[in-house]
CSV table of N, CA and C in Angstrom, one decimal:
chain,number,residue,atom,x,y,z
A,26,UNK,N,1.1,-13.1,1.9
A,26,UNK,CA,1.3,-11.7,1.8
A,26,UNK,C,0.1,-11.0,2.2
A,27,UNK,N,0.3,-9.9,3.0
A,27,UNK,CA,-0.8,-9.1,3.6
A,27,UNK,C,-1.1,-8.0,2.6
A,28,UNK,N,-2.4,-7.5,2.6
A,28,UNK,CA,-2.7,-6.4,1.8
A,28,UNK,C,-1.8,-5.2,2.0
A,29,UNK,N,-1.3,-4.6,1.0
A,29,UNK,CA,-0.4,-3.4,1.1
A,29,UNK,C,1.0,-3.8,1.0
A,30,UNK,N,1.4,-5.1,1.2
A,30,UNK,CA,2.8,-5.5,1.1
A,30,UNK,C,3.2,-5.5,-0.4
A,31,UNK,N,4.4,-5.1,-0.6
A,31,UNK,CA,4.9,-5.1,-2.0
A,31,UNK,C,5.1,-6.5,-2.5
A,32,UNK,N,4.7,-6.7,-3.8
A,32,UNK,CA,4.9,-8.0,-4.4
A,32,UNK,C,6.4,-8.3,-4.5
A,33,UNK,N,6.8,-9.6,-4.5
A,33,UNK,CA,8.2,-9.9,-4.7
A,33,UNK,C,8.7,-9.3,-6.0
A,34,UNK,N,9.9,-8.8,-6.0
A,34,UNK,CA,10.5,-8.2,-7.2
A,34,UNK,C,11.3,-9.2,-8.0
A,35,UNK,N,10.6,-10.0,-8.7
A,35,UNK,CA,11.3,-11.1,-9.4
A,35,UNK,C,11.6,-10.8,-10.9
A,36,UNK,N,12.8,-11.1,-11.3
A,36,UNK,CA,13.3,-11.0,-12.7
A,36,UNK,C,14.1,-12.2,-12.9
A,37,UNK,N,13.7,-13.0,-13.9
A,37,UNK,CA,14.4,-14.3,-14.2
A,37,UNK,C,14.7,-15.1,-13.0
A,38,UNK,N,13.7,-15.2,-12.1
A,38,UNK,CA,13.8,-16.0,-10.9
A,38,UNK,C,14.6,-15.4,-9.8
A,39,UNK,N,15.0,-14.1,-9.9
A,39,UNK,CA,15.8,-13.5,-8.9
A,39,UNK,C,15.0,-12.4,-8.2
A,40,UNK,N,14.9,-12.6,-6.9
A,40,UNK,CA,14.1,-11.6,-6.1
A,40,UNK,C,15.1,-10.4,-5.8
A,41,UNK,N,14.9,-9.4,-6.6
A,41,UNK,CA,15.8,-8.2,-6.7
A,41,UNK,C,15.9,-7.5,-5.3
A,42,UNK,N,14.7,-7.4,-4.6
A,42,UNK,CA,14.7,-6.7,-3.3
A,42,UNK,C,15.5,-7.5,-2.3
A,43,UNK,N,15.4,-8.8,-2.3
A,43,UNK,CA,16.2,-9.6,-1.4
A,43,UNK,C,17.7,-9.5,-1.7
A,44,UNK,N,18.1,-9.5,-3.0
A,44,UNK,CA,19.5,-9.3,-3.4
A,44,UNK,C,20.0,-7.9,-2.9
A,45,UNK,N,19.2,-6.9,-3.1
A,45,UNK,CA,19.6,-5.5,-2.7
A,45,UNK,C,19.8,-5.5,-1.2
A,46,UNK,N,18.9,-6.1,-0.4
A,46,UNK,CA,19.0,-6.0,1.0
A,46,UNK,C,20.3,-6.8,1.5
A,47,UNK,N,20.6,-7.9,0.8
A,47,UNK,CA,21.8,-8.7,1.2
A,47,UNK,C,23.0,-7.9,0.9
A,48,UNK,N,23.1,-7.2,-0.2
A,48,UNK,CA,24.2,-6.4,-0.6
A,48,UNK,C,24.4,-5.3,0.4
A,49,UNK,N,23.3,-4.6,0.7
A,49,UNK,CA,23.4,-3.4,1.6
A,49,UNK,C,23.9,-3.9,3.0
A,50,UNK,N,23.7,-5.1,3.4
A,50,UNK,CA,24.1,-5.7,4.7
A,50,UNK,C,25.6,-6.0,4.7
A,51,UNK,N,26.3,-6.0,3.6
A,51,UNK,CA,27.7,-6.2,3.6
A,51,UNK,C,28.4,-5.1,4.3
A,52,UNK,N,29.3,-5.5,5.2
A,52,UNK,CA,30.0,-4.4,6.0
A,52,UNK,C,30.8,-3.4,5.2
A,53,UNK,N,31.4,-3.8,4.1
A,53,UNK,CA,32.2,-2.9,3.3
A,53,UNK,C,31.5,-2.1,2.3
A,54,UNK,N,30.2,-2.4,2.2
A,54,UNK,CA,29.3,-1.7,1.2
A,54,UNK,C,28.7,-0.5,1.9
A,55,UNK,N,28.9,0.7,1.3
A,55,UNK,CA,28.2,1.9,1.9
A,55,UNK,C,26.8,2.0,1.4
A,56,UNK,N,26.6,1.6,0.1
A,56,UNK,CA,25.2,1.6,-0.5
A,56,UNK,C,25.3,1.1,-1.9
A,57,UNK,N,24.1,0.8,-2.4
A,57,UNK,CA,24.0,0.5,-3.9
A,57,UNK,C,23.9,1.9,-4.6
A,58,UNK,N,24.4,1.9,-5.8
A,58,UNK,CA,24.3,3.2,-6.6
A,58,UNK,C,23.9,2.8,-8.0
A,59,UNK,N,23.3,3.8,-8.6
A,59,UNK,CA,22.8,3.6,-10.0
A,59,UNK,C,24.0,3.5,-11.0
A,60,UNK,N,25.1,4.2,-10.7
A,60,UNK,CA,26.2,4.1,-11.6
A,60,UNK,C,26.2,5.2,-12.6
A,61,UNK,N,27.3,5.4,-13.3
A,61,UNK,CA,27.4,6.4,-14.3
A,61,UNK,C,28.6,6.0,-15.3
A,62,UNK,N,28.5,6.1,-16.5
A,62,UNK,CA,27.4,6.7,-17.3
A,62,UNK,C,26.3,5.7,-17.7
A,63,UNK,N,26.5,4.5,-17.4
A,63,UNK,CA,25.5,3.4,-17.7
A,63,UNK,C,24.7,3.1,-16.4
A,64,UNK,N,23.6,3.7,-16.1
A,64,UNK,CA,23.0,3.5,-14.9
A,64,UNK,C,22.5,2.1,-14.8
A,65,UNK,N,22.9,1.4,-13.7
A,65,UNK,CA,22.4,0.1,-13.5
A,65,UNK,C,21.2,0.1,-12.5
A,66,UNK,N,20.3,-0.7,-12.8
A,66,UNK,CA,19.1,-0.8,-12.0
A,66,UNK,C,18.1,-1.8,-12.6
A,67,UNK,N,17.2,-2.2,-11.9
A,67,UNK,CA,16.2,-3.1,-12.4
A,67,UNK,C,14.8,-2.4,-12.4
A,68,UNK,N,14.2,-2.2,-13.5
A,68,UNK,CA,12.9,-1.6,-13.6
A,68,UNK,C,11.9,-2.6,-13.2
A,69,UNK,N,11.0,-2.2,-12.3
A,69,UNK,CA,9.9,-3.1,-11.8
A,69,UNK,C,8.6,-2.2,-12.0
A,70,UNK,N,7.5,-2.9,-11.8
A,70,UNK,CA,6.3,-2.2,-11.9
A,70,UNK,C,6.2,-1.0,-10.9
A,71,UNK,N,6.2,0.2,-11.5
A,71,UNK,CA,6.0,1.4,-10.6
A,71,UNK,C,7.3,1.8,-9.9
A,72,UNK,N,8.4,1.2,-10.1
A,72,UNK,CA,9.6,1.6,-9.4
A,72,UNK,C,10.9,1.0,-10.0
A,73,UNK,N,12.0,1.3,-9.5
A,73,UNK,CA,13.3,0.8,-10.0
A,73,UNK,C,14.2,0.5,-8.8
A,74,UNK,N,14.9,-0.6,-8.8
A,74,UNK,CA,15.9,-0.9,-7.8
A,74,UNK,C,17.2,-0.5,-8.3
A,75,UNK,N,17.8,0.6,-7.8
A,75,UNK,CA,19.1,1.1,-8.3
A,75,UNK,C,20.2,0.2,-7.8
A,76,UNK,N,21.2,0.0,-8.6
A,76,UNK,CA,22.4,-0.7,-8.3
A,76,UNK,C,22.4,-2.2,-8.5
A,77,UNK,N,21.2,-2.8,-8.9
A,77,UNK,CA,21.1,-4.2,-9.2
A,77,UNK,C,20.5,-4.3,-10.6
A,78,UNK,N,21.2,-5.0,-11.5
A,78,UNK,CA,20.7,-5.2,-12.9
A,78,UNK,C,20.8,-6.7,-13.1
A,79,UNK,N,19.6,-7.3,-13.5
A,79,UNK,CA,19.6,-8.7,-13.9
A,79,UNK,C,19.4,-8.8,-15.4
A,80,UNK,N,20.4,-9.4,-16.0
A,80,UNK,CA,20.3,-9.6,-17.5
A,80,UNK,C,20.0,-11.0,-17.8
A,81,UNK,N,18.8,-11.2,-18.4
A,81,UNK,CA,18.3,-12.5,-18.8
A,81,UNK,C,18.3,-12.6,-20.3
A,82,UNK,N,19.4,-12.9,-20.9
A,82,UNK,CA,19.5,-12.9,-22.4
A,82,UNK,C,19.3,-14.2,-23.1
A,83,UNK,N,18.6,-15.1,-22.4
A,83,UNK,CA,18.4,-16.4,-23.1
A,83,UNK,C,18.6,-17.6,-22.1
A,84,UNK,N,18.8,-18.7,-22.7
A,84,UNK,CA,18.9,-19.9,-21.8
A,84,UNK,C,20.1,-19.8,-20.9
A,85,UNK,N,20.0,-20.5,-19.8
A,85,UNK,CA,21.1,-20.5,-18.8
A,85,UNK,C,20.7,-19.5,-17.7
A,86,UNK,N,21.7,-19.3,-16.8
A,86,UNK,CA,21.5,-18.4,-15.6
A,86,UNK,C,21.5,-17.0,-16.1
A,87,UNK,N,20.7,-16.2,-15.4
A,87,UNK,CA,20.7,-14.7,-15.6
A,87,UNK,C,22.0,-14.2,-15.0
A,88,UNK,N,22.5,-13.2,-15.5
A,88,UNK,CA,23.7,-12.5,-14.9
A,88,UNK,C,23.3,-11.3,-14.1
A,89,UNK,N,23.9,-11.2,-12.9
A,89,UNK,CA,23.5,-10.1,-12.0
A,89,UNK,C,24.7,-9.2,-11.9
A,90,UNK,N,24.4,-7.9,-12.2
A,90,UNK,CA,25.4,-6.8,-12.0
A,90,UNK,C,25.1,-6.0,-10.8
A,91,UNK,N,26.0,-5.8,-9.9
A,91,UNK,CA,25.8,-5.0,-8.7
A,91,UNK,C,26.8,-3.8,-8.7
A,92,UNK,N,26.2,-2.6,-8.6
A,92,UNK,CA,27.0,-1.4,-8.5
A,92,UNK,C,26.9,-0.8,-7.1
A,93,UNK,N,28.1,-0.6,-6.5
A,93,UNK,CA,28.1,-0.2,-5.1
A,93,UNK,C,29.0,1.0,-4.9
A,94,UNK,N,28.8,1.6,-3.8
A,94,UNK,CA,29.7,2.6,-3.2
A,94,UNK,C,30.4,1.9,-2.0
A,95,UNK,N,31.7,1.8,-2.0
A,95,UNK,CA,32.3,1.1,-0.9
A,95,UNK,C,32.8,2.0,0.1
A,96,UNK,N,33.0,1.5,1.3
A,96,UNK,CA,33.5,2.3,2.4
A,96,UNK,C,34.9,2.6,2.2
A,97,UNK,N,35.3,3.9,2.5
A,97,UNK,CA,36.7,4.3,2.3
A,97,UNK,C,37.7,3.4,3.1
A,98,UNK,N,38.7,3.0,2.4
A,98,UNK,CA,39.7,2.2,3.0
A,98,UNK,C,39.4,0.7,2.9
A,99,UNK,N,38.3,0.3,2.4
A,99,UNK,CA,37.9,-1.1,2.3
A,99,UNK,C,38.8,-1.8,1.2
A,100,UNK,N,39.2,-3.0,1.4
A,100,UNK,CA,40.0,-3.7,0.4
A,100,UNK,C,39.0,-4.2,-0.7
A,101,UNK,N,39.3,-3.8,-1.9
A,101,UNK,CA,38.3,-4.1,-3.0
A,101,UNK,C,38.1,-5.6,-3.2
A,102,UNK,N,39.1,-6.4,-3.1
A,102,UNK,CA,38.9,-7.8,-3.2
A,102,UNK,C,38.0,-8.4,-2.2
A,103,UNK,N,38.1,-7.9,-0.9
A,103,UNK,CA,37.3,-8.4,0.2
A,103,UNK,C,35.8,-8.0,-0.1
A,104,UNK,N,35.6,-6.7,-0.5
A,104,UNK,CA,34.3,-6.2,-0.8
A,104,UNK,C,33.6,-7.1,-1.9
A,105,UNK,N,34.4,-7.4,-3.0
A,105,UNK,CA,33.8,-8.3,-4.0
A,105,UNK,C,33.4,-9.6,-3.5
A,106,UNK,N,34.3,-10.2,-2.6
A,106,UNK,CA,33.9,-11.5,-2.0
A,106,UNK,C,32.7,-11.4,-1.2
A,107,UNK,N,32.5,-10.3,-0.4
A,107,UNK,CA,31.3,-10.2,0.4
A,107,UNK,C,30.1,-10.1,-0.4
A,108,UNK,N,30.2,-9.2,-1.5
A,108,UNK,CA,29.0,-9.0,-2.3
A,108,UNK,C,28.6,-10.3,-3.0
A,109,UNK,N,29.6,-11.0,-3.6
A,109,UNK,CA,29.3,-12.3,-4.3
A,109,UNK,C,28.7,-13.3,-3.4
A,110,UNK,N,29.2,-13.4,-2.2
A,110,UNK,CA,28.7,-14.4,-1.2
A,110,UNK,C,27.3,-14.0,-0.8
A,111,UNK,N,27.0,-12.7,-0.6
A,111,UNK,CA,25.7,-12.3,-0.2
A,111,UNK,C,24.7,-12.6,-1.3
A,112,UNK,N,25.1,-12.3,-2.5
A,112,UNK,CA,24.2,-12.6,-3.7
A,112,UNK,C,23.9,-14.1,-3.9
A,113,UNK,N,25.0,-14.8,-3.7
A,113,UNK,CA,24.9,-16.3,-3.9
A,113,UNK,C,23.8,-16.9,-2.9
A,114,UNK,N,23.7,-16.4,-1.7
A,114,UNK,CA,22.7,-16.9,-0.8
A,114,UNK,C,21.3,-16.6,-1.3
A,115,UNK,N,21.1,-15.4,-1.9
A,115,UNK,CA,19.7,-15.0,-2.3
A,115,UNK,C,19.4,-15.4,-3.7
A,116,UNK,N,20.4,-15.6,-4.5
A,116,UNK,CA,20.2,-15.9,-5.9
A,116,UNK,C,21.3,-17.0,-6.4
A,117,UNK,N,21.2,-18.2,-5.8
A,117,UNK,CA,22.2,-19.2,-6.1
A,117,UNK,C,22.3,-19.5,-7.6
A,118,UNK,N,23.5,-19.8,-8.1
A,118,UNK,CA,23.7,-20.2,-9.5
A,118,UNK,C,23.8,-19.2,-10.5
A,119,UNK,N,23.7,-17.9,-10.1
A,119,UNK,CA,23.7,-16.8,-11.1
A,119,UNK,C,25.1,-16.2,-11.0
A,120,UNK,N,25.8,-15.9,-12.1
A,120,UNK,CA,27.0,-15.2,-12.1
A,120,UNK,C,26.8,-13.8,-11.7
A,121,UNK,N,27.8,-13.2,-10.9
A,121,UNK,CA,27.7,-11.9,-10.4
A,121,UNK,C,28.9,-11.0,-10.7
A,122,UNK,N,28.6,-9.9,-11.3
A,122,UNK,CA,29.6,-8.9,-11.6
A,122,UNK,C,29.5,-7.8,-10.6
A,123,UNK,N,30.6,-7.3,-10.0
A,123,UNK,CA,30.6,-6.3,-9.0
A,123,UNK,C,31.3,-5.1,-9.5
A,124,UNK,N,30.7,-3.9,-9.5
A,124,UNK,CA,31.3,-2.7,-10.0
A,124,UNK,C,31.3,-1.7,-8.8
A,125,UNK,N,32.5,-1.2,-8.5
A,125,UNK,CA,32.7,-0.1,-7.5
A,125,UNK,C,32.5,1.2,-8.2
A,126,UNK,N,31.4,1.9,-8.0
A,126,UNK,CA,31.1,3.1,-8.6
A,126,UNK,C,31.6,4.4,-7.9
A,127,UNK,N,31.8,4.2,-6.5
A,127,UNK,CA,32.1,5.3,-5.7
A,127,UNK,C,32.8,4.8,-4.4
A,128,UNK,N,33.5,5.7,-3.7
A,128,UNK,CA,34.0,5.4,-2.4
A,128,UNK,C,33.5,6.4,-1.4
A,129,UNK,N,33.0,6.0,-0.3
A,129,UNK,CA,32.4,6.9,0.6
A,129,UNK,C,33.1,6.9,2.0
């Protein structure tokens, strides 16, 4: 890592920044969103990654919740498949919940 680079955003062994980038790269995802009324996000030192929440409540795999805005007309089932596949590459072995918070 070079000086000035951000440290990896790890929570329970999950690099939240890599997961966020993978989700944003999904063709049916417009963007990650904080959600409402229960804002999802991962607080990190000095910042927050909106739309990704990692819950590490004890032994076993941490659960990853992803809150997205989907592209108008996108099939919800296909969007969920895309997001879960993208997260599985960056955080294998963790269960993933996908919430559609908005349509853009």
